[in-house]
Amino acid sequence: MRRGHKTSYIRKIGRYGFYFVLPALLFFLAFNFFPMFYALGVSLFKYDLLTEPEFVGLANYKDVLTDPVFWRSALATVIYVFGTCVSIWFISFVLATMLSKKCWGRGVFRTIYFVPVIMSLVVTSIIWKFMYHPYGLVNSMLAWIGLKESYHWLTDTTLAPIALIILSIWKGTPYYAVLFLAGIENIPVQYYEAAMIDGVGPFKKLIHITWPLLKPTTLFIIVISVIIGLRVFIPQEIITDGGPGDVTRVITLLIYQTAFNFYKMSRAATISIIMFFFIAGFSIFQFRLFREKR
Amino acid sequence: MNTSPVVFRKYFLKTIFYIVIIGGALLAILPFVWMLSSSLKSANEVFKIPIQWIPFPPRWANYSEALSKGDMVLYYLNSIFVSGATVAIRILVCSLAGYGLIKFQFPGRGLIFVFILSTLMIPAEVILVPLFLTVKGLGWLDTYQGLILPLSVSAFGVFIMRQHIQAIPDDLISSARIDGSSELNIFFRIIIPLSAASLVALGIFTFIESWDNLIWPLVIVASDRMKTLTLGIAAFENTYKTNYAYVMAVASVATIPIIITYAIFQRYFIEGITLSGFK
């Protein structure tokens, strides 16, 4: 009797829980799920905002997948993500290790190192565009260390992708270093103390204590850095506009230009769906990492 | 005695450590310093070699001249409004949902949580085109609601708030209920104050994200008066490409307030950013 009363009470209260979730639910339905299915729908039509949509089945997918422009864009994206992420994992780990050491001015260093993260990427891109000018800061610093050639960073097909990768490393490293740092500082000091008593060297400490205990952090960083990398847009749009040629036309820029410069809505939606499957693989991984933490 | 190999090695490593860490810190702020320095140069000093780090005399007129050329103040206000509204909606809606999902039992609760988390798979770039068509259908192109609402709620925010509200003791909530507080009252009087720290962190995280958005304003905004700061700066750069000092002056105006805010609320910034990591 009492039990029954309690359950009905919980159920009655429980309804409020649903009301609390409702606003968020509506937002997600309207601005995530509906557009996702909309995109799926649009990708099956011929649609350019001007004429009546016409059902074409999978023709858009065939068009996109046989279009060299799409594949060059996919390649540009892969090169960008690979170059940026791999460098960032190593550099940010080293930076985090250094910032975790007790040293003079540690707080000041942490403050300074974080500046790139809070600076707007739009502003950062504009500054770097200027720095990469043939007479800009980058070349004059290279000249200072003896490389006196005038590099055309943004108009050379080999250098332009590298230039954008360097910028992204500069911007992204401190962010991931802070994540690593949080992971490192969560490792109980006792492990290191015990290792010290046993006379374990710093390299072995790294391999046997830091590395295994940082595994969840590392996994998380690898997954989100790849996802963030795949979504890159701002530097390519502002600095190179996809050029020279199309060596820096990453997938998001291709989607944007296809839709809003050429008004090929259905083609852009098709590329988006393909990109979705590309990202989904990584996201499912991220999703599982999140769920494990429930 | 100080020259023994062990001591020498220790000092040697220490020196290397400081050289690397100071060198890295210089690299980290170099573009910022270069921006400030260039913003005070005259057109023919900009590419002078060797680089003049402290321009003399500083050309302050760059600022007034550059700012008079566009509606930067308006773009600034637009950005503050859009980012502020995004923050307000996000922390409210996400903490409501987080609270509902963790402190109540109702049928479908688990399913709804999984549904919300699964939207992590759909970044705005992927649904750019349909989102644009949706907003167009609503008649929201070139409006504040069009700029704000579609990106205001995030699965990540719900996840974080749910995580933090979990730590609030159930007894606190049930005793308030026994005292006759309404459910909304409990939310605003108990849940919100007790999760203030994570709300601030989520707020800062959201603000940075929204402040720096370019792709969405680019798609939505048509008229000059709706431009956000990112859009305004990008357009300014496009128009005054060759006048580097002007462009850098505008970039400085956009950056300095952020840097000052960061210097004051540094801890919260770093917390807000680390929020996305494991806690």
Short mmCIF file of N, CA and C in Angstrom, two decimals, chain A residues 91-241:
data_model
loop_
_atom_site.label_atom_id
_atom_site.label_comp_id
_atom_site.label_asym_id
_atom_site.label_seq_id
_atom_site.Cartn_x
_atom_site.Cartn_y
_atom_site.Cartn_z
N ILE A 91 53.34 17.68 -29.36
CA ILE A 91 53.78 18.95 -28.78
C ILE A 91 52.98 19.27 -27.52
N SER A 92 51.67 19.03 -27.55
CA SER A 92 50.87 19.39 -26.38
C SER A 92 51.19 18.49 -25.19
N PHE A 93 51.54 17.24 -25.48
CA PHE A 93 51.93 16.36 -24.38
C PHE A 93 53.23 16.85 -23.73
N VAL A 94 54.19 17.21 -24.57
CA VAL A 94 55.47 17.71 -24.04
C VAL A 94 55.23 19.00 -23.25
N LEU A 95 54.39 19.90 -23.82
CA LEU A 95 54.11 21.16 -23.14
C LEU A 95 53.45 20.91 -21.78
N ALA A 96 52.48 19.98 -21.75
CA ALA A 96 51.79 19.67 -20.50
C ALA A 96 52.76 19.14 -19.46
N THR A 97 53.67 18.26 -19.90
CA THR A 97 54.66 17.72 -18.97
C THR A 97 55.52 18.85 -18.39
N MET A 98 55.90 19.78 -19.27
CA MET A 98 56.74 20.88 -18.79
C MET A 98 55.98 21.78 -17.82
N LEU A 99 54.70 22.04 -18.15
CA LEU A 99 53.93 22.94 -17.29
C LEU A 99 53.53 22.28 -15.98
N SER A 100 53.63 20.95 -15.92
CA SER A 100 53.26 20.28 -14.67
C SER A 100 54.42 20.31 -13.68
N LYS A 101 55.63 20.60 -14.18
CA LYS A 101 56.80 20.66 -13.29
C LYS A 101 56.73 21.91 -12.42
N LYS A 102 57.21 21.73 -11.19
CA LYS A 102 57.28 22.91 -10.33
C LYS A 102 58.47 23.73 -10.80
N CYS A 103 58.21 24.93 -11.25
CA CYS A 103 59.34 25.75 -11.66
C CYS A 103 59.01 27.21 -11.40
N TRP A 104 60.01 28.03 -11.54
CA TRP A 104 59.84 29.44 -11.31
C TRP A 104 58.88 30.01 -12.34
N GLY A 105 57.90 30.78 -11.90
CA GLY A 105 56.98 31.45 -12.81
C GLY A 105 56.00 30.54 -13.51
N ARG A 106 55.66 29.41 -12.89
CA ARG A 106 54.79 28.46 -13.55
C ARG A 106 53.43 29.06 -13.91
N GLY A 107 52.88 29.84 -12.96
CA GLY A 107 51.58 30.47 -13.20
C GLY A 107 51.64 31.42 -14.39
N VAL A 108 52.73 32.19 -14.45
CA VAL A 108 52.89 33.14 -15.56
C VAL A 108 52.95 32.39 -16.89
N PHE A 109 53.74 31.31 -16.91
CA PHE A 109 53.84 30.53 -18.14
C PHE A 109 52.48 30.00 -18.57
N ARG A 110 51.74 29.46 -17.59
CA ARG A 110 50.42 28.92 -17.94
C ARG A 110 49.54 29.99 -18.55
N THR A 111 49.58 31.20 -17.96
CA THR A 111 48.76 32.30 -18.49
C THR A 111 49.16 32.63 -19.92
N ILE A 112 50.46 32.77 -20.14
CA ILE A 112 50.92 33.18 -21.47
C ILE A 112 50.62 32.11 -22.52
N TYR A 113 50.89 30.85 -22.16
CA TYR A 113 50.69 29.78 -23.13
C TYR A 113 49.23 29.65 -23.56
N PHE A 114 48.35 30.14 -22.74
CA PHE A 114 46.93 29.97 -23.05
C PHE A 114 46.39 31.06 -23.98
N VAL A 115 47.18 32.11 -24.21
CA VAL A 115 46.70 33.23 -25.03
C VAL A 115 46.19 32.80 -26.41
N PRO A 116 46.91 31.93 -27.14
CA PRO A 116 46.40 31.54 -28.47
C PRO A 116 44.99 30.95 -28.42
N VAL A 117 44.67 30.24 -27.33
CA VAL A 117 43.37 29.58 -27.26
C VAL A 117 42.23 30.59 -27.17
N ILE A 118 42.43 31.65 -26.38
CA ILE A 118 41.32 32.59 -26.22
C ILE A 118 41.24 33.61 -27.34
N MET A 119 42.32 33.74 -28.13
CA MET A 119 42.23 34.66 -29.26
C MET A 119 41.29 34.09 -30.30
N SER A 120 40.51 34.98 -30.92
CA SER A 120 39.56 34.52 -31.92
C SER A 120 40.31 33.93 -33.12
N LEU A 121 39.78 32.85 -33.65
CA LEU A 121 40.45 32.20 -34.78
C LEU A 121 40.37 33.08 -36.03
N VAL A 122 39.31 33.88 -36.11
CA VAL A 122 39.19 34.80 -37.24
C VAL A 122 40.32 35.83 -37.18
N VAL A 123 40.50 36.44 -36.01
CA VAL A 123 41.57 37.42 -35.83
C VAL A 123 42.93 36.75 -36.04
N THR A 124 43.10 35.58 -35.42
CA THR A 124 44.36 34.84 -35.57
C THR A 124 44.68 34.61 -37.04
N SER A 125 43.68 34.20 -37.80
CA SER A 125 43.91 33.92 -39.22
C SER A 125 44.36 35.17 -39.96
N ILE A 126 43.73 36.31 -39.61
CA ILE A 126 44.12 37.55 -40.27
C ILE A 126 45.56 37.93 -39.92
N ILE A 127 45.92 37.75 -38.65
CA ILE A 127 47.30 38.07 -38.25
C ILE A 127 48.29 37.17 -38.98
N TRP A 128 47.99 35.89 -39.02
CA TRP A 128 48.93 34.96 -39.66
C TRP A 128 49.00 35.18 -41.17
N LYS A 129 47.91 35.57 -41.75
CA LYS A 129 47.92 35.86 -43.18
C LYS A 129 48.96 36.96 -43.46
N PHE A 130 48.98 37.93 -42.59
CA PHE A 130 49.90 39.04 -42.67
C PHE A 130 51.33 38.57 -42.35
N MET A 131 51.45 37.67 -41.35
CA MET A 131 52.77 37.15 -40.99
C MET A 131 53.40 36.33 -42.12
N TYR A 132 52.54 35.69 -42.93
CA TYR A 132 53.02 34.85 -44.02
C TYR A 132 53.30 35.65 -45.29
N HIS A 133 53.05 36.94 -45.26
CA HIS A 133 53.38 37.81 -46.39
C HIS A 133 54.85 37.61 -46.74
N PRO A 134 55.21 37.65 -48.05
CA PRO A 134 56.62 37.42 -48.41
C PRO A 134 57.60 38.29 -47.60
N TYR A 135 57.17 39.48 -47.18
CA TYR A 135 58.05 40.32 -46.34
C TYR A 135 57.59 40.33 -44.88
N GLY A 136 56.81 39.36 -44.53
CA GLY A 136 56.22 39.34 -43.20
C GLY A 136 57.13 38.75 -42.13
N LEU A 137 56.55 38.57 -40.96
CA LEU A 137 57.31 38.13 -39.79
C LEU A 137 57.95 36.76 -39.98
N VAL A 138 57.21 35.82 -40.57
CA VAL A 138 57.72 34.45 -40.69
C VAL A 138 59.01 34.43 -41.51
N ASN A 139 58.95 35.06 -42.69
CA ASN A 139 60.16 35.07 -43.52
C ASN A 139 61.30 35.84 -42.88
N SER A 140 60.99 36.94 -42.19
CA SER A 140 62.11 37.69 -41.61
C SER A 140 62.73 36.92 -40.44
N MET A 141 61.92 36.10 -39.76
CA MET A 141 62.51 35.28 -38.69
C MET A 141 63.34 34.15 -39.28
N LEU A 142 62.85 33.58 -40.39
CA LEU A 142 63.63 32.53 -41.05
C LEU A 142 64.95 33.09 -41.57
N ALA A 143 64.89 34.33 -42.07
CA ALA A 143 66.12 34.96 -42.56
C ALA A 143 67.10 35.15 -41.40
N TRP A 144 66.56 35.47 -40.27
CA TRP A 144 67.36 35.69 -39.07
C TRP A 144 68.13 34.44 -38.66
N ILE A 145 67.51 33.26 -38.86
CA ILE A 145 68.25 32.03 -38.54
C ILE A 145 68.97 31.47 -39.76
N GLY A 146 69.06 32.26 -40.84
CA GLY A 146 69.91 31.87 -41.96
C GLY A 146 69.19 31.41 -43.22
N LEU A 147 67.84 31.20 -43.15
CA LEU A 147 67.11 30.79 -44.34
C LEU A 147 66.64 32.04 -45.08
N LYS A 148 67.49 32.52 -45.95
CA LYS A 148 67.25 33.86 -46.48
C LYS A 148 66.35 33.90 -47.71
N GLU A 149 65.87 32.73 -48.13
CA GLU A 149 65.00 32.70 -49.29
C GLU A 149 63.67 33.40 -48.97
N SER A 150 63.05 34.00 -50.00
CA SER A 150 61.75 34.60 -49.73
C SER A 150 60.67 33.57 -50.07
N TYR A 151 60.15 32.92 -49.06
CA TYR A 151 59.16 31.87 -49.29
C TYR A 151 57.79 32.49 -49.56
N HIS A 152 57.12 31.97 -50.57
CA HIS A 152 55.76 32.44 -50.84
C HIS A 152 54.77 31.47 -50.21
N TRP A 153 54.61 31.65 -48.91
CA TRP A 153 53.85 30.68 -48.11
C TRP A 153 52.45 30.42 -48.64
N LEU A 154 51.78 31.46 -49.05
CA LEU A 154 50.35 31.29 -49.33
C LEU A 154 50.05 31.08 -50.81
N THR A 155 51.06 31.19 -51.67
CA THR A 155 50.79 31.00 -53.09
C THR A 155 51.52 29.78 -53.64
N ASP A 156 52.29 29.12 -52.81
CA ASP A 156 52.99 27.92 -53.22
C ASP A 156 52.14 26.69 -52.85
N THR A 157 51.95 25.78 -53.79
CA THR A 157 51.03 24.67 -53.52
C THR A 157 51.53 23.72 -52.44
N THR A 158 52.84 23.65 -52.23
CA THR A 158 53.36 22.79 -51.16
C THR A 158 53.31 23.53 -49.82
N LEU A 159 53.66 24.82 -49.85
CA LEU A 159 53.79 25.55 -48.59
C LEU A 159 52.44 25.96 -48.00
N ALA A 160 51.45 26.24 -48.83
CA ALA A 160 50.18 26.75 -48.31
C ALA A 160 49.52 25.79 -47.30
N PRO A 161 49.41 24.48 -47.65
CA PRO A 161 48.82 23.59 -46.63
C PRO A 161 49.64 23.56 -45.36
N ILE A 162 50.97 23.61 -45.51
CA ILE A 162 51.85 23.58 -44.33
C ILE A 162 51.63 24.84 -43.49
N ALA A 163 51.49 25.98 -44.18
CA ALA A 163 51.29 27.24 -43.47
C ALA A 163 50.05 27.16 -42.59
N LEU A 164 48.97 26.59 -43.12
CA LEU A 164 47.73 26.50 -42.34
C LEU A 164 47.86 25.49 -41.20
N ILE A 165 48.65 24.44 -41.46
CA ILE A 165 48.87 23.46 -40.39
C ILE A 165 49.66 24.10 -39.24
N ILE A 166 50.67 24.88 -39.58
CA ILE A 166 51.48 25.53 -38.54
C ILE A 166 50.60 26.45 -37.69
N LEU A 167 49.78 27.23 -38.36
CA LEU A 167 48.87 28.12 -37.63
C LEU A 167 48.00 27.31 -36.67
N SER A 168 47.45 26.20 -37.16
CA SER A 168 46.54 25.41 -36.34
C SER A 168 47.26 24.76 -35.16
N ILE A 169 48.51 24.40 -35.38
CA ILE A 169 49.29 23.84 -34.28
C ILE A 169 49.48 24.92 -33.22
N TRP A 170 49.84 26.11 -33.69
CA TRP A 170 50.05 27.23 -32.76
C TRP A 170 48.77 27.49 -31.94
N LYS A 171 47.64 27.48 -32.64
CA LYS A 171 46.38 27.81 -31.98
C LYS A 171 45.88 26.68 -31.08
N GLY A 172 46.08 25.43 -31.53
CA GLY A 172 45.46 24.30 -30.84
C GLY A 172 46.28 23.69 -29.71
N THR A 173 47.61 23.76 -29.83
CA THR A 173 48.46 23.08 -28.87
C THR A 173 48.13 23.40 -27.40
N PRO A 174 48.02 24.69 -27.02
CA PRO A 174 47.79 24.97 -25.61
C PRO A 174 46.48 24.38 -25.09
N TYR A 175 45.47 24.34 -25.96
CA TYR A 175 44.18 23.78 -25.55
C TYR A 175 44.34 22.32 -25.15
N TYR A 176 44.99 21.55 -26.02
CA TYR A 176 45.15 20.13 -25.70
C TYR A 176 46.15 19.95 -24.56
N ALA A 177 47.12 20.87 -24.46
CA ALA A 177 48.07 20.78 -23.34
C ALA A 177 47.34 20.93 -22.01
N VAL A 178 46.35 21.84 -21.98
CA VAL A 178 45.59 22.02 -20.73
C VAL A 178 44.80 20.75 -20.40
N LEU A 179 44.26 20.10 -21.43
CA LEU A 179 43.55 18.84 -21.18
C LEU A 179 44.50 17.77 -20.66
N PHE A 180 45.68 17.67 -21.28
CA PHE A 180 46.69 16.72 -20.81
C PHE A 180 47.09 17.05 -19.38
N LEU A 181 47.27 18.37 -19.14
CA LEU A 181 47.71 18.82 -17.83
C LEU A 181 46.71 18.39 -16.75
N ALA A 182 45.41 18.56 -17.06
CA ALA A 182 44.38 18.15 -16.11
C ALA A 182 44.50 16.65 -15.83
N GLY A 183 44.78 15.88 -16.89
CA GLY A 183 44.96 14.44 -16.73
C GLY A 183 46.17 14.12 -15.88
N ILE A 184 47.27 14.80 -16.15
CA ILE A 184 48.51 14.55 -15.41
C ILE A 184 48.32 14.89 -13.93
N GLU A 185 47.62 16.01 -13.68
CA GLU A 185 47.47 16.42 -12.28
C GLU A 185 46.50 15.54 -11.50
N ASN A 186 45.73 14.73 -12.22
CA ASN A 186 44.83 13.79 -11.54
C ASN A 186 45.52 12.50 -11.12
N ILE A 187 46.76 12.32 -11.59
CA ILE A 187 47.48 11.11 -11.21
C ILE A 187 47.98 11.27 -9.78
N PRO A 188 47.63 10.32 -8.89
CA PRO A 188 48.04 10.47 -7.49
C PRO A 188 49.57 10.56 -7.35
N VAL A 189 50.01 11.50 -6.52
CA VAL A 189 51.44 11.73 -6.33
C VAL A 189 52.14 10.50 -5.76
N GLN A 190 51.36 9.70 -5.00
CA GLN A 190 51.95 8.54 -4.33
C GLN A 190 52.69 7.62 -5.30
N TYR A 191 52.13 7.47 -6.51
CA TYR A 191 52.77 6.60 -7.49
C TYR A 191 54.19 7.06 -7.76
N TYR A 192 54.31 8.40 -7.95
CA TYR A 192 55.63 8.94 -8.27
C TYR A 192 56.55 8.84 -7.08
N GLU A 193 55.98 9.05 -5.88
CA GLU A 193 56.80 8.95 -4.66
C GLU A 193 57.34 7.54 -4.50
N ALA A 194 56.44 6.56 -4.72
CA ALA A 194 56.87 5.16 -4.61
C ALA A 194 57.96 4.87 -5.63
N ALA A 195 57.75 5.39 -6.86
CA ALA A 195 58.75 5.15 -7.91
C ALA A 195 60.09 5.77 -7.54
N MET A 196 60.01 6.94 -6.89
CA MET A 196 61.24 7.64 -6.53
C MET A 196 62.01 6.83 -5.48
N ILE A 197 61.25 6.29 -4.51
CA ILE A 197 61.89 5.48 -3.47
C ILE A 197 62.56 4.26 -4.09
N ASP A 198 61.90 3.67 -5.10
CA ASP A 198 62.48 2.50 -5.77
C ASP A 198 63.60 2.89 -6.73
N GLY A 199 63.86 4.18 -6.85
CA GLY A 199 64.94 4.62 -7.72
C GLY A 199 64.64 4.48 -9.21
N VAL A 200 63.37 4.68 -9.59
CA VAL A 200 63.00 4.57 -10.99
C VAL A 200 63.33 5.87 -11.72
N GLY A 201 63.92 5.75 -12.91
CA GLY A 201 64.31 6.94 -13.68
C GLY A 201 63.11 7.62 -14.32
N PRO A 202 63.32 8.87 -14.76
CA PRO A 202 62.21 9.65 -15.30
C PRO A 202 61.58 9.02 -16.54
N PHE A 203 62.39 8.38 -17.38
CA PHE A 203 61.85 7.79 -18.60
C PHE A 203 60.92 6.62 -18.26
N LYS A 204 61.39 5.79 -17.31
CA LYS A 204 60.58 4.64 -16.90
C LYS A 204 59.30 5.10 -16.22
N LYS A 205 59.38 6.20 -15.46
CA LYS A 205 58.19 6.77 -14.84
C LYS A 205 57.16 7.12 -15.90
N LEU A 206 57.66 7.71 -16.98
CA LEU A 206 56.79 8.12 -18.07
C LEU A 206 56.09 6.90 -18.68
N ILE A 207 56.87 5.85 -18.93
CA ILE A 207 56.34 4.67 -19.61
C ILE A 207 55.39 3.88 -18.71
N HIS A 208 55.78 3.74 -17.42
CA HIS A 208 55.02 2.84 -16.55
C HIS A 208 53.95 3.52 -15.70
N ILE A 209 54.07 4.82 -15.47
CA ILE A 209 53.05 5.48 -14.64
C ILE A 209 52.23 6.47 -15.47
N THR A 210 52.89 7.50 -15.98
CA THR A 210 52.15 8.58 -16.65
C THR A 210 51.36 8.05 -17.84
N TRP A 211 52.03 7.33 -18.72
CA TRP A 211 51.40 6.91 -19.96
C TRP A 211 50.14 6.05 -19.73
N PRO A 212 50.24 4.94 -18.97
CA PRO A 212 49.03 4.12 -18.80
C PRO A 212 47.89 4.88 -18.11
N LEU A 213 48.23 5.74 -17.13
CA LEU A 213 47.17 6.43 -16.40
C LEU A 213 46.57 7.56 -17.22
N LEU A 214 47.30 7.99 -18.24
CA LEU A 214 46.78 9.07 -19.08
C LEU A 214 45.99 8.55 -20.27
N LYS A 215 45.91 7.24 -20.38
CA LYS A 215 45.29 6.65 -21.56
C LYS A 215 43.90 7.20 -21.87
N PRO A 216 43.00 7.29 -20.88
CA PRO A 216 41.67 7.83 -21.19
C PRO A 216 41.74 9.25 -21.73
N THR A 217 42.59 10.09 -21.10
CA THR A 217 42.76 11.47 -21.56
C THR A 217 43.27 11.48 -23.00
N THR A 218 44.29 10.66 -23.25
CA THR A 218 44.89 10.63 -24.58
C THR A 218 43.86 10.22 -25.63
N LEU A 219 43.11 9.18 -25.33
CA LEU A 219 42.08 8.69 -26.24
C LEU A 219 41.09 9.79 -26.57
N PHE A 220 40.68 10.47 -25.51
CA PHE A 220 39.72 11.56 -25.67
C PHE A 220 40.30 12.65 -26.56
N ILE A 221 41.56 13.02 -26.30
CA ILE A 221 42.20 14.09 -27.07
C ILE A 221 42.33 13.69 -28.54
N ILE A 222 42.70 12.44 -28.78
CA ILE A 222 42.84 11.99 -30.17
C ILE A 222 41.50 12.12 -30.90
N VAL A 223 40.45 11.64 -30.25
CA VAL A 223 39.14 11.66 -30.91
C VAL A 223 38.65 13.09 -31.15
N ILE A 224 38.68 13.94 -30.10
CA ILE A 224 38.11 15.27 -30.33
C ILE A 224 39.00 16.12 -31.24
N SER A 225 40.31 15.91 -31.21
CA SER A 225 41.15 16.73 -32.09
C SER A 225 40.86 16.39 -33.55
N VAL A 226 40.61 15.11 -33.83
CA VAL A 226 40.28 14.72 -35.21
C VAL A 226 38.93 15.32 -35.62
N ILE A 227 37.96 15.25 -34.72
CA ILE A 227 36.64 15.81 -35.05
C ILE A 227 36.74 17.31 -35.28
N ILE A 228 37.43 18.00 -34.37
CA ILE A 228 37.59 19.45 -34.53
C ILE A 228 38.34 19.75 -35.82
N GLY A 229 39.35 18.93 -36.13
CA GLY A 229 40.13 19.11 -37.35
C GLY A 229 39.27 18.95 -38.60
N LEU A 230 38.41 17.94 -38.60
CA LEU A 230 37.55 17.71 -39.77
C LEU A 230 36.59 18.87 -40.00
N ARG A 231 36.28 19.60 -38.92
CA ARG A 231 35.31 20.68 -39.04
C ARG A 231 35.96 22.02 -39.38
N VAL A 232 37.26 22.04 -39.62
CA VAL A 232 37.97 23.31 -39.80
C VAL A 232 37.39 24.10 -40.97
N PHE A 233 37.34 25.41 -40.81
CA PHE A 233 36.77 26.25 -41.87
C PHE A 233 37.45 27.62 -41.94
N ILE A 234 37.60 28.25 -40.77
CA ILE A 234 37.99 29.66 -40.73
C ILE A 234 39.35 29.96 -41.40
N PRO A 235 40.45 29.28 -41.04
CA PRO A 235 41.72 29.66 -41.67
C PRO A 235 41.69 29.50 -43.19
N GLN A 236 41.11 28.40 -43.65
CA GLN A 236 41.06 28.15 -45.09
C GLN A 236 40.22 29.21 -45.79
N GLU A 237 39.13 29.61 -45.15
CA GLU A 237 38.25 30.61 -45.77
C GLU A 237 38.94 31.97 -45.80
N ILE A 238 39.56 32.35 -44.68
CA ILE A 238 40.11 33.70 -44.59
C ILE A 238 41.47 33.82 -45.27
N ILE A 239 42.35 32.85 -45.05
CA ILE A 239 43.72 33.02 -45.51
C ILE A 239 43.91 32.63 -46.97
N THR A 240 43.44 31.45 -47.36
CA THR A 240 43.74 30.99 -48.72
C THR A 240 42.52 30.89 -49.62
N ASP A 241 41.33 30.92 -49.04
CA ASP A 241 40.10 30.73 -49.78
C ASP A 241 40.17 29.44 -50.61
#
